[in-house]
Amino acid sequence: MYTPIRSILKVPQCKRLMLLAGEEGLDRRVSWARAVEKAVGNENIFKGELVFITGAGKDDEMVLVKDTLQMLEHNKAAGLVINTGMDAGRNSGEILQLADALRFPLLQIPKEENTLEVIQAVCKKILDDKRRADSMTELMKALMFGEPSEYLADMAAFFGYRTKWTYYGVVVDIDHFKDYLDREQISGEEEIAKVKWNVMRILEDAMLRYNKKILYLVDSASFLLMIPVAGKGEQGEAEIRWLGQELCRAVAEKIPGMTVCVGIGNPCFRLEDFKRSLLGARM
């Protein structure tokens, strides 16, 4: 699992952060957050870090922001957050253009916000996302390869599973995934994993739009989902087919050049039936 800047901006403590430029980079992965007085010359900034500059915001410091952006991009940092005093001066327009060109998110924090509290909220979000993803993976692997237990039932309930609902196993596959990676010049385990988790986030968000809390497992270029439906029988089948179409539409809309196909298994009414339903969706 990875946490993009887009998700960070939804954290309550981060909602007042203003995006100044670099909107096309909002899916950059945030591995951690840190505060520095001046980032230029700081070689200890690592890949994926969201950097908060606590400088006073003088015009000559805006010149340094330009150099900072280039250095952070070179270090593959996630983004840069400056304070409200750093938006004035003759260099601002050039800096915003650079951030857009680099697809590097440049954000601004209001003076009245407590920077330390915002950084703590960002780090907590990252840790919570990782724990949630690890727990979800543990649950789904246990349901697929282990034996149901009271512990698994409690864990499933934590993620929104309800015994009163009908579930369908749904397998989403990325069409011609290798061709997509070659076309987009994406390589390396971490970069490929980023693509997969971005797809998973899109799938989950698409279902949350209809108040569907799904269980999921990312498996190679496939996404194993358990999706609840309100209806039963033909009504439930019609609903899951429509939701499958929504999954395809969401991915095609959010990721140009990528399409997915969807397989749907039989309805299931118990945790014990999840494996059979997902296997049916894969056939």
PDB file of C-alpha atoms in Angstrom:
ATOM      1  CA  MET A   1       0.000   0.000   0.000  1.00  0.00           C
ATOM      2  CA  TYR A   2       1.172   3.524  -0.655  1.00  0.00           C
ATOM      3  CA  THR A   3      -0.248   6.863   0.433  1.00  0.00           C
ATOM      4  CA  PRO A   4      -0.453   9.522  -2.311  1.00  0.00           C
ATOM      5  CA  ILE A   5      -0.479  13.253  -1.639  1.00  0.00           C
ATOM      6  CA  ARG A   6      -4.059  13.248  -2.916  1.00  0.00           C
ATOM      7  CA  SER A   7      -5.066  11.163   0.117  1.00  0.00           C
ATOM      8  CA  ILE A   8      -2.972  13.262   2.491  1.00  0.00           C
ATOM      9  CA  LEU A   9      -5.002  16.360   1.530  1.00  0.00           C
ATOM     10  CA  LYS A  10      -8.167  14.622   2.787  1.00  0.00           C
ATOM     11  CA  VAL A  11      -6.787  14.291   6.332  1.00  0.00           C
ATOM     12  CA  PRO A  12      -8.662  16.809   8.553  1.00  0.00           C
ATOM     13  CA  GLN A  13      -5.464  18.507   9.748  1.00  0.00           C
ATOM     14  CA  CYS A  14      -4.301  18.900   6.122  1.00  0.00           C
ATOM     15  CA  LYS A  15      -7.460  20.253   4.513  1.00  0.00           C
ATOM     16  CA  ARG A  16      -6.208  23.839   4.758  1.00  0.00           C
ATOM     17  CA  LEU A  17      -3.074  23.067   2.763  1.00  0.00           C
ATOM     18  CA  MET A  18      -3.358  24.906  -0.550  1.00  0.00           C
ATOM     19  CA  LEU A  19      -2.063  23.387  -3.772  1.00  0.00           C
ATOM     20  CA  LEU A  20      -0.141  26.087  -5.635  1.00  0.00           C
ATOM     21  CA  ALA A  21       1.190  24.039  -8.550  1.00  0.00           C
ATOM     22  CA  GLY A  22       2.107  20.522  -9.666  1.00  0.00           C
ATOM     23  CA  GLU A  23      -1.425  19.102  -9.646  1.00  0.00           C
ATOM     24  CA  GLU A  24      -0.427  16.298 -12.032  1.00  0.00           C
ATOM     25  CA  GLY A  25       1.885  14.947  -9.332  1.00  0.00           C
ATOM     26  CA  LEU A  26      -0.756  14.414  -6.651  1.00  0.00           C
ATOM     27  CA  ASP A  27      -0.444  10.643  -7.000  1.00  0.00           C
ATOM     28  CA  ARG A  28       3.183  10.749  -5.841  1.00  0.00           C
ATOM     29  CA  ARG A  29       3.780   8.362  -2.964  1.00  0.00           C
ATOM     30  CA  VAL A  30       4.456   9.894   0.457  1.00  0.00           C
ATOM     31  CA  SER A  31       6.747   7.710   2.539  1.00  0.00           C
ATOM     32  CA  TRP A  32       7.207  10.204   5.419  1.00  0.00           C
ATOM     33  CA  ALA A  33       7.097  13.927   6.271  1.00  0.00           C
ATOM     34  CA  ARG A  34       9.786  16.167   7.681  1.00  0.00           C
ATOM     35  CA  ALA A  35      10.430  19.832   8.469  1.00  0.00           C
ATOM     36  CA  VAL A  36      13.603  21.642   7.416  1.00  0.00           C
ATOM     37  CA  GLU A  37      14.588  25.295   7.667  1.00  0.00           C
ATOM     38  CA  LYS A  38      16.084  25.231   4.170  1.00  0.00           C
ATOM     39  CA  ALA A  39      16.025  22.188   1.924  1.00  0.00           C
ATOM     40  CA  VAL A  40      18.751  23.336  -0.475  1.00  0.00           C
ATOM     41  CA  GLY A  41      22.011  21.590   0.341  1.00  0.00           C
ATOM     42  CA  ASN A  42      20.253  19.025   2.552  1.00  0.00           C
ATOM     43  CA  GLU A  43      21.380  15.703   1.147  1.00  0.00           C
ATOM     44  CA  ASN A  44      19.459  13.735   3.783  1.00  0.00           C
ATOM     45  CA  ILE A  45      16.088  14.214   2.099  1.00  0.00           C
ATOM     46  CA  PHE A  46      14.933  10.822   0.888  1.00  0.00           C
ATOM     47  CA  LYS A  47      12.693   9.403  -1.779  1.00  0.00           C
ATOM     48  CA  GLY A  48       8.995   9.876  -1.082  1.00  0.00           C
ATOM     49  CA  GLU A  49       9.371  12.475   1.667  1.00  0.00           C
ATOM     50  CA  LEU A  50       6.948  15.391   1.904  1.00  0.00           C
ATOM     51  CA  VAL A  51       9.164  18.327   2.873  1.00  0.00           C
ATOM     52  CA  PHE A  52       7.936  21.287   4.937  1.00  0.00           C
ATOM     53  CA  ILE A  53      10.146  24.395   4.727  1.00  0.00           C
ATOM     54  CA  THR A  54       9.909  26.560   7.845  1.00  0.00           C
ATOM     55  CA  GLY A  55      11.861  29.511   6.354  1.00  0.00           C
ATOM     56  CA  ALA A  56      10.702  33.066   7.004  1.00  0.00           C
ATOM     57  CA  GLY A  57       9.580  33.669   3.419  1.00  0.00           C
ATOM     58  CA  LYS A  58      11.746  36.535   2.241  1.00  0.00           C
ATOM     59  CA  ASP A  59      11.913  37.273  -1.472  1.00  0.00           C
ATOM     60  CA  ASP A  60      15.503  36.077  -1.734  1.00  0.00           C
ATOM     61  CA  GLU A  61      14.375  32.778  -0.192  1.00  0.00           C
ATOM     62  CA  MET A  62      11.974  32.334  -3.108  1.00  0.00           C
ATOM     63  CA  VAL A  63      15.055  32.037  -5.313  1.00  0.00           C
ATOM     64  CA  LEU A  64      16.101  29.125  -3.111  1.00  0.00           C
ATOM     65  CA  VAL A  65      12.677  27.503  -3.532  1.00  0.00           C
ATOM     66  CA  LYS A  66      13.397  27.132  -7.241  1.00  0.00           C
ATOM     67  CA  ASP A  67      16.670  25.357  -6.510  1.00  0.00           C
ATOM     68  CA  THR A  68      14.908  23.335  -3.820  1.00  0.00           C
ATOM     69  CA  LEU A  69      12.266  22.079  -6.269  1.00  0.00           C
ATOM     70  CA  GLN A  70      14.930  20.858  -8.658  1.00  0.00           C
ATOM     71  CA  MET A  71      16.880  19.183  -5.870  1.00  0.00           C
ATOM     72  CA  LEU A  72      13.786  17.491  -4.418  1.00  0.00           C
ATOM     73  CA  GLU A  73      12.724  16.256  -7.849  1.00  0.00           C
ATOM     74  CA  HIS A  74      16.208  14.814  -8.334  1.00  0.00           C
ATOM     75  CA  ASN A  75      15.920  13.051  -4.959  1.00  0.00           C
ATOM     76  CA  LYS A  76      12.441  11.769  -5.935  1.00  0.00           C
ATOM     77  CA  ALA A  77      10.785  13.490  -2.964  1.00  0.00           C
ATOM     78  CA  ALA A  78       6.975  13.532  -2.868  1.00  0.00           C
ATOM     79  CA  GLY A  79       6.292  17.264  -2.598  1.00  0.00           C
ATOM     80  CA  LEU A  80       7.157  20.592  -1.013  1.00  0.00           C
ATOM     81  CA  VAL A  81       5.147  22.628   1.503  1.00  0.00           C
ATOM     82  CA  ILE A  82       6.000  26.302   2.061  1.00  0.00           C
ATOM     83  CA  ASN A  83       4.468  28.812   4.468  1.00  0.00           C
ATOM     84  CA  THR A  84       2.171  31.684   3.518  1.00  0.00           C
ATOM     85  CA  GLY A  85       4.960  34.233   3.621  1.00  0.00           C
ATOM     86  CA  MET A  86       6.708  32.643   0.679  1.00  0.00           C
ATOM     87  CA  ASP A  87       4.233  33.435  -2.106  1.00  0.00           C
ATOM     88  CA  ALA A  88       5.362  37.019  -2.770  1.00  0.00           C
ATOM     89  CA  GLY A  89       8.111  38.296  -4.973  1.00  0.00           C
ATOM     90  CA  ARG A  90       9.161  38.450  -8.577  1.00  0.00           C
ATOM     91  CA  ASN A  91      10.125  34.774  -8.744  1.00  0.00           C
ATOM     92  CA  SER A  92       6.755  33.250  -7.837  1.00  0.00           C
ATOM     93  CA  GLY A  93       5.416  32.804 -11.369  1.00  0.00           C
ATOM     94  CA  GLU A  94       8.574  31.104 -12.561  1.00  0.00           C
ATOM     95  CA  ILE A  95       8.520  28.758  -9.569  1.00  0.00           C
ATOM     96  CA  LEU A  96       4.905  27.749 -10.165  1.00  0.00           C
ATOM     97  CA  GLN A  97       5.656  27.068 -13.816  1.00  0.00           C
ATOM     98  CA  LEU A  98       8.621  24.914 -12.817  1.00  0.00           C
ATOM     99  CA  ALA A  99       6.523  22.895 -10.358  1.00  0.00           C
ATOM    100  CA  ASP A 100       3.898  22.305 -13.058  1.00  0.00           C
ATOM    101  CA  ALA A 101       6.559  21.303 -15.581  1.00  0.00           C
ATOM    102  CA  LEU A 102       8.110  18.852 -13.112  1.00  0.00           C
ATOM    103  CA  ARG A 103       4.673  17.593 -12.034  1.00  0.00           C
ATOM    104  CA  PHE A 104       5.957  18.235  -8.527  1.00  0.00           C
ATOM    105  CA  PRO A 105       3.312  19.259  -5.958  1.00  0.00           C
ATOM    106  CA  LEU A 106       4.006  22.631  -4.360  1.00  0.00           C
ATOM    107  CA  LEU A 107       1.730  23.340  -1.412  1.00  0.00           C
ATOM    108  CA  GLN A 108       1.288  26.158   1.067  1.00  0.00           C
ATOM    109  CA  ILE A 109       0.425  26.013   4.751  1.00  0.00           C
ATOM    110  CA  PRO A 110      -1.368  28.934   6.455  1.00  0.00           C
ATOM    111  CA  LYS A 111       0.618  30.785   9.115  1.00  0.00           C
ATOM    112  CA  GLU A 112      -1.938  30.007  11.791  1.00  0.00           C
ATOM    113  CA  GLU A 113      -1.590  26.259  11.274  1.00  0.00           C
ATOM    114  CA  ASN A 114       0.706  24.309  13.586  1.00  0.00           C
ATOM    115  CA  THR A 115       3.237  22.752  11.208  1.00  0.00           C
ATOM    116  CA  LEU A 116       4.273  20.086  13.713  1.00  0.00           C
ATOM    117  CA  GLU A 117       0.670  18.925  14.167  1.00  0.00           C
ATOM    118  CA  VAL A 118       0.200  18.725  10.399  1.00  0.00           C
ATOM    119  CA  ILE A 119       3.394  16.677  10.009  1.00  0.00           C
ATOM    120  CA  GLN A 120       2.292  14.342  12.802  1.00  0.00           C
ATOM    121  CA  ALA A 121      -1.074  13.880  11.075  1.00  0.00           C
ATOM    122  CA  VAL A 122       0.659  13.049   7.777  1.00  0.00           C
ATOM    123  CA  CYS A 123       2.904  10.452   9.408  1.00  0.00           C
ATOM    124  CA  LYS A 124      -0.040   8.925  11.274  1.00  0.00           C
ATOM    125  CA  LYS A 125      -1.973   8.643   7.994  1.00  0.00           C
ATOM    126  CA  ILE A 126       0.961   6.830   6.368  1.00  0.00           C
ATOM    127  CA  LEU A 127       1.286   4.371   9.248  1.00  0.00           C
ATOM    128  CA  ASP A 128      -2.483   3.799   9.443  1.00  0.00           C
ATOM    129  CA  ASP A 129      -2.685   3.111   5.691  1.00  0.00           C
ATOM    130  CA  LYS A 130       0.141   0.577   5.901  1.00  0.00           C
ATOM    131  CA  ARG A 131      -1.372  -1.203   8.892  1.00  0.00           C
ATOM    132  CA  ARG A 132      -4.752  -1.308   7.192  1.00  0.00           C
ATOM    133  CA  ALA A 133      -3.325  -2.702   3.956  1.00  0.00           C
ATOM    134  CA  ASP A 134      -1.263  -5.321   5.820  1.00  0.00           C
ATOM    135  CA  SER A 135      -4.292  -6.404   7.854  1.00  0.00           C
ATOM    136  CA  MET A 136      -6.503  -6.580   4.760  1.00  0.00           C
ATOM    137  CA  THR A 137      -3.914  -8.723   2.980  1.00  0.00           C
ATOM    138  CA  GLU A 138      -3.639 -11.014   6.005  1.00  0.00           C
ATOM    139  CA  LEU A 139      -7.426 -11.387   6.151  1.00  0.00           C
ATOM    140  CA  MET A 140      -7.908 -12.152   2.463  1.00  0.00           C
ATOM    141  CA  LYS A 141      -5.020 -14.620   2.313  1.00  0.00           C
ATOM    142  CA  ALA A 142      -6.412 -16.410   5.346  1.00  0.00           C
ATOM    143  CA  LEU A 143      -9.861 -16.602   3.732  1.00  0.00           C
ATOM    144  CA  MET A 144      -8.345 -17.895   0.484  1.00  0.00           C
ATOM    145  CA  PHE A 145      -5.845 -20.362   1.906  1.00  0.00           C
ATOM    146  CA  GLY A 146      -6.724 -20.943   5.552  1.00  0.00           C
ATOM    147  CA  GLU A 147      -9.663 -21.965   7.699  1.00  0.00           C
ATOM    148  CA  PRO A 148     -12.403 -19.546   8.845  1.00  0.00           C
ATOM    149  CA  SER A 149     -12.262 -18.660  12.534  1.00  0.00           C
ATOM    150  CA  GLU A 150     -13.830 -16.283  15.031  1.00  0.00           C
ATOM    151  CA  TYR A 151     -10.703 -14.125  14.742  1.00  0.00           C
ATOM    152  CA  LEU A 152     -11.157 -13.796  10.967  1.00  0.00           C
ATOM    153  CA  ALA A 153     -14.851 -13.010  11.429  1.00  0.00           C
ATOM    154  CA  ASP A 154     -13.962 -10.173  13.813  1.00  0.00           C
ATOM    155  CA  MET A 155     -11.305  -8.866  11.440  1.00  0.00           C
ATOM    156  CA  ALA A 156     -13.722  -8.986   8.498  1.00  0.00           C
ATOM    157  CA  ALA A 157     -16.322  -7.106  10.560  1.00  0.00           C
ATOM    158  CA  PHE A 158     -13.699  -4.426  11.302  1.00  0.00           C
ATOM    159  CA  PHE A 159     -13.371  -3.865   7.538  1.00  0.00           C
ATOM    160  CA  GLY A 160     -17.124  -3.583   7.071  1.00  0.00           C
ATOM    161  CA  TYR A 161     -18.208  -7.179   6.429  1.00  0.00           C
ATOM    162  CA  ARG A 162     -21.817  -7.821   7.443  1.00  0.00           C
ATOM    163  CA  THR A 163     -23.426 -11.260   7.592  1.00  0.00           C
ATOM    164  CA  LYS A 164     -26.802  -9.871   6.441  1.00  0.00           C
ATOM    165  CA  TRP A 165     -25.413  -8.848   3.035  1.00  0.00           C
ATOM    166  CA  THR A 166     -24.868 -10.910  -0.081  1.00  0.00           C
ATOM    167  CA  TYR A 167     -21.332 -10.758  -1.458  1.00  0.00           C
ATOM    168  CA  TYR A 168     -19.894 -11.498  -4.889  1.00  0.00           C
ATOM    169  CA  GLY A 169     -16.321 -12.413  -5.636  1.00  0.00           C
ATOM    170  CA  VAL A 170     -14.998 -10.068  -8.344  1.00  0.00           C
ATOM    171  CA  VAL A 171     -11.611 -10.355 -10.058  1.00  0.00           C
ATOM    172  CA  VAL A 172     -10.324  -7.285 -11.902  1.00  0.00           C
ATOM    173  CA  ASP A 173      -7.439  -7.835 -14.343  1.00  0.00           C
ATOM    174  CA  ILE A 174      -5.408  -5.113 -16.054  1.00  0.00           C
ATOM    175  CA  ASP A 175      -5.582  -5.681 -19.805  1.00  0.00           C
ATOM    176  CA  HIS A 176      -2.157  -6.236 -21.388  1.00  0.00           C
ATOM    177  CA  PHE A 177      -0.393  -4.931 -18.286  1.00  0.00           C
ATOM    178  CA  LYS A 178       3.123  -5.569 -19.618  1.00  0.00           C
ATOM    179  CA  ASP A 179       2.321  -3.634 -22.791  1.00  0.00           C
ATOM    180  CA  TYR A 180       1.011  -0.749 -20.675  1.00  0.00           C
ATOM    181  CA  LEU A 181       4.209  -0.681 -18.596  1.00  0.00           C
ATOM    182  CA  ASP A 182       6.389  -0.746 -21.715  1.00  0.00           C
ATOM    183  CA  ARG A 183       4.345   1.990 -23.378  1.00  0.00           C
ATOM    184  CA  GLU A 184       4.528   4.238 -20.303  1.00  0.00           C
ATOM    185  CA  GLN A 185       8.203   3.351 -19.737  1.00  0.00           C
ATOM    186  CA  ILE A 186       7.501   2.130 -16.215  1.00  0.00           C
ATOM    187  CA  SER A 187       9.999  -0.300 -14.713  1.00  0.00           C
ATOM    188  CA  GLY A 188      11.318  -1.286 -11.334  1.00  0.00           C
ATOM    189  CA  GLU A 189       9.449  -3.122  -8.606  1.00  0.00           C
ATOM    190  CA  GLU A 190       8.525  -0.011  -6.638  1.00  0.00           C
ATOM    191  CA  GLU A 191       7.213   1.913  -9.656  1.00  0.00           C
ATOM    192  CA  ILE A 192       5.132  -1.064 -10.797  1.00  0.00           C
ATOM    193  CA  ALA A 193       3.754  -1.503  -7.275  1.00  0.00           C
ATOM    194  CA  LYS A 194       2.796   2.185  -7.314  1.00  0.00           C
ATOM    195  CA  VAL A 195       0.712   1.619 -10.461  1.00  0.00           C
ATOM    196  CA  LYS A 196      -1.039  -1.379  -8.901  1.00  0.00           C
ATOM    197  CA  TRP A 197      -1.895   0.426  -5.682  1.00  0.00           C
ATOM    198  CA  ASN A 198      -3.124   3.420  -7.641  1.00  0.00           C
ATOM    199  CA  VAL A 199      -5.503   1.098  -9.487  1.00  0.00           C
ATOM    200  CA  MET A 200      -6.572  -0.445  -6.183  1.00  0.00           C
ATOM    201  CA  ARG A 201      -7.288   3.000  -4.741  1.00  0.00           C
ATOM    202  CA  ILE A 202      -9.403   3.851  -7.796  1.00  0.00           C
ATOM    203  CA  LEU A 203     -11.373   0.603  -7.457  1.00  0.00           C
ATOM    204  CA  GLU A 204     -11.974   1.170  -3.742  1.00  0.00           C
ATOM    205  CA  ASP A 205     -12.987   4.815  -4.257  1.00  0.00           C
ATOM    206  CA  ALA A 206     -15.379   3.787  -7.063  1.00  0.00           C
ATOM    207  CA  MET A 207     -17.180   1.409  -4.717  1.00  0.00           C
ATOM    208  CA  LEU A 208     -17.193   3.835  -1.788  1.00  0.00           C
ATOM    209  CA  ARG A 209     -19.043   6.232  -4.075  1.00  0.00           C
ATOM    210  CA  TYR A 210     -21.957   3.782  -3.786  1.00  0.00           C
ATOM    211  CA  ASN A 211     -21.381   3.091  -0.068  1.00  0.00           C
ATOM    212  CA  LYS A 212     -19.819  -0.301  -0.802  1.00  0.00           C
ATOM    213  CA  LYS A 213     -17.129  -1.301   1.693  1.00  0.00           C
ATOM    214  CA  ILE A 214     -15.124  -3.957  -0.105  1.00  0.00           C
ATOM    215  CA  LEU A 215     -12.584  -6.536   0.982  1.00  0.00           C
ATOM    216  CA  TYR A 216      -9.649  -6.836  -1.389  1.00  0.00           C
ATOM    217  CA  LEU A 217      -6.333  -8.489  -2.196  1.00  0.00           C
ATOM    218  CA  VAL A 218      -3.781  -7.279  -4.749  1.00  0.00           C
ATOM    219  CA  ASP A 219      -2.408 -10.363  -6.499  1.00  0.00           C
ATOM    220  CA  SER A 220       0.118  -9.729  -9.291  1.00  0.00           C
ATOM    221  CA  ALA A 221      -1.806  -7.785 -11.973  1.00  0.00           C
ATOM    222  CA  SER A 222      -5.148  -8.941 -10.553  1.00  0.00           C
ATOM    223  CA  PHE A 223      -7.344  -7.447  -7.855  1.00  0.00           C
ATOM    224  CA  LEU A 224      -9.513  -9.845  -5.864  1.00  0.00           C
ATOM    225  CA  LEU A 225     -12.555  -8.059  -4.462  1.00  0.00           C
ATOM    226  CA  MET A 226     -15.507  -9.070  -2.310  1.00  0.00           C
ATOM    227  CA  ILE A 227     -18.343  -6.648  -3.045  1.00  0.00           C
ATOM    228  CA  PRO A 228     -21.654  -6.495  -1.136  1.00  0.00           C
ATOM    229  CA  VAL A 229     -24.962  -5.975  -2.930  1.00  0.00           C
ATOM    230  CA  ALA A 230     -28.328  -4.934  -1.538  1.00  0.00           C
ATOM    231  CA  GLY A 231     -30.509  -7.177  -3.650  1.00  0.00           C
ATOM    232  CA  LYS A 232     -30.818 -10.949  -3.917  1.00  0.00           C
ATOM    233  CA  GLY A 233     -31.343 -13.241  -6.872  1.00  0.00           C
ATOM    234  CA  GLU A 234     -31.715 -11.494 -10.226  1.00  0.00           C
ATOM    235  CA  GLN A 235     -31.710  -8.078  -8.582  1.00  0.00           C
ATOM    236  CA  GLY A 236     -28.364  -8.791  -6.931  1.00  0.00           C
ATOM    237  CA  GLU A 237     -26.914 -10.157 -10.171  1.00  0.00           C
ATOM    238  CA  ALA A 238     -27.982  -7.036 -12.061  1.00  0.00           C
ATOM    239  CA  GLU A 239     -26.450  -4.815  -9.386  1.00  0.00           C
ATOM    240  CA  ILE A 240     -23.065  -6.604  -9.376  1.00  0.00           C
ATOM    241  CA  ARG A 241     -22.873  -6.496 -13.176  1.00  0.00           C
ATOM    242  CA  TRP A 242     -23.526  -2.756 -13.077  1.00  0.00           C
ATOM    243  CA  LEU A 243     -20.897  -2.288 -10.351  1.00  0.00           C
ATOM    244  CA  GLY A 244     -18.434  -4.240 -12.491  1.00  0.00           C
ATOM    245  CA  GLN A 245     -19.053  -1.812 -15.343  1.00  0.00           C
ATOM    246  CA  GLU A 246     -18.449   1.082 -12.946  1.00  0.00           C
ATOM    247  CA  LEU A 247     -15.079  -0.407 -11.978  1.00  0.00           C
ATOM    248  CA  CYS A 248     -14.038  -0.573 -15.635  1.00  0.00           C
ATOM    249  CA  ARG A 249     -15.243   2.964 -16.264  1.00  0.00           C
ATOM    250  CA  ALA A 250     -13.448   4.383 -13.203  1.00  0.00           C
ATOM    251  CA  VAL A 251     -10.057   2.954 -14.196  1.00  0.00           C
ATOM    252  CA  ALA A 252     -10.368   4.037 -17.849  1.00  0.00           C
ATOM    253  CA  GLU A 253     -11.360   7.532 -16.705  1.00  0.00           C
ATOM    254  CA  LYS A 254      -8.604   7.969 -14.129  1.00  0.00           C
ATOM    255  CA  ILE A 255      -5.711   6.294 -15.969  1.00  0.00           C
ATOM    256  CA  PRO A 256      -5.533   7.153 -19.689  1.00  0.00           C
ATOM    257  CA  GLY A 257      -4.382   4.216 -21.783  1.00  0.00           C
ATOM    258  CA  MET A 258      -5.338   1.556 -19.231  1.00  0.00           C
ATOM    259  CA  THR A 259      -8.367  -0.733 -19.349  1.00  0.00           C
ATOM    260  CA  VAL A 260      -9.443  -3.590 -17.108  1.00  0.00           C
ATOM    261  CA  CYS A 261     -11.701  -6.613 -17.450  1.00  0.00           C
ATOM    262  CA  VAL A 262     -13.932  -7.976 -14.714  1.00  0.00           C
ATOM    263  CA  GLY A 263     -14.851 -11.547 -13.762  1.00  0.00           C
ATOM    264  CA  ILE A 264     -17.772 -12.192 -11.400  1.00  0.00           C
ATOM    265  CA  GLY A 265     -18.253 -15.278  -9.251  1.00  0.00           C
ATOM    266  CA  ASN A 266     -21.300 -16.771  -7.579  1.00  0.00           C
ATOM    267  CA  PRO A 267     -23.061 -15.046  -4.685  1.00  0.00           C
ATOM    268  CA  CYS A 268     -21.923 -16.027  -1.213  1.00  0.00           C
ATOM    269  CA  PHE A 269     -23.516 -15.614   2.179  1.00  0.00           C
ATOM    270  CA  ARG A 270     -20.730 -16.758   4.533  1.00  0.00           C
ATOM    271  CA  LEU A 271     -17.021 -16.070   4.904  1.00  0.00           C
ATOM    272  CA  GLU A 272     -16.453 -19.743   4.099  1.00  0.00           C
ATOM    273  CA  ASP A 273     -17.882 -19.137   0.616  1.00  0.00           C
ATOM    274  CA  PHE A 274     -15.499 -16.304  -0.322  1.00  0.00           C
ATOM    275  CA  LYS A 275     -12.813 -18.607  -1.732  1.00  0.00           C
ATOM    276  CA  ARG A 276     -15.268 -20.471  -3.970  1.00  0.00           C
ATOM    277  CA  SER A 277     -16.768 -17.234  -5.277  1.00  0.00           C
ATOM    278  CA  LEU A 278     -13.363 -15.700  -6.078  1.00  0.00           C
ATOM    279  CA  LEU A 279     -12.164 -18.879  -7.790  1.00  0.00           C
ATOM    280  CA  GLY A 280     -15.324 -18.807  -9.891  1.00  0.00           C
ATOM    281  CA  ALA A 281     -14.653 -15.201 -10.843  1.00  0.00           C
ATOM    282  CA  ARG A 282     -11.199 -16.176 -12.107  1.00  0.00           C
ATOM    283  CA  MET A 283     -12.451 -18.891 -14.441  1.00  0.00           C
TER     284      MET A 283
END
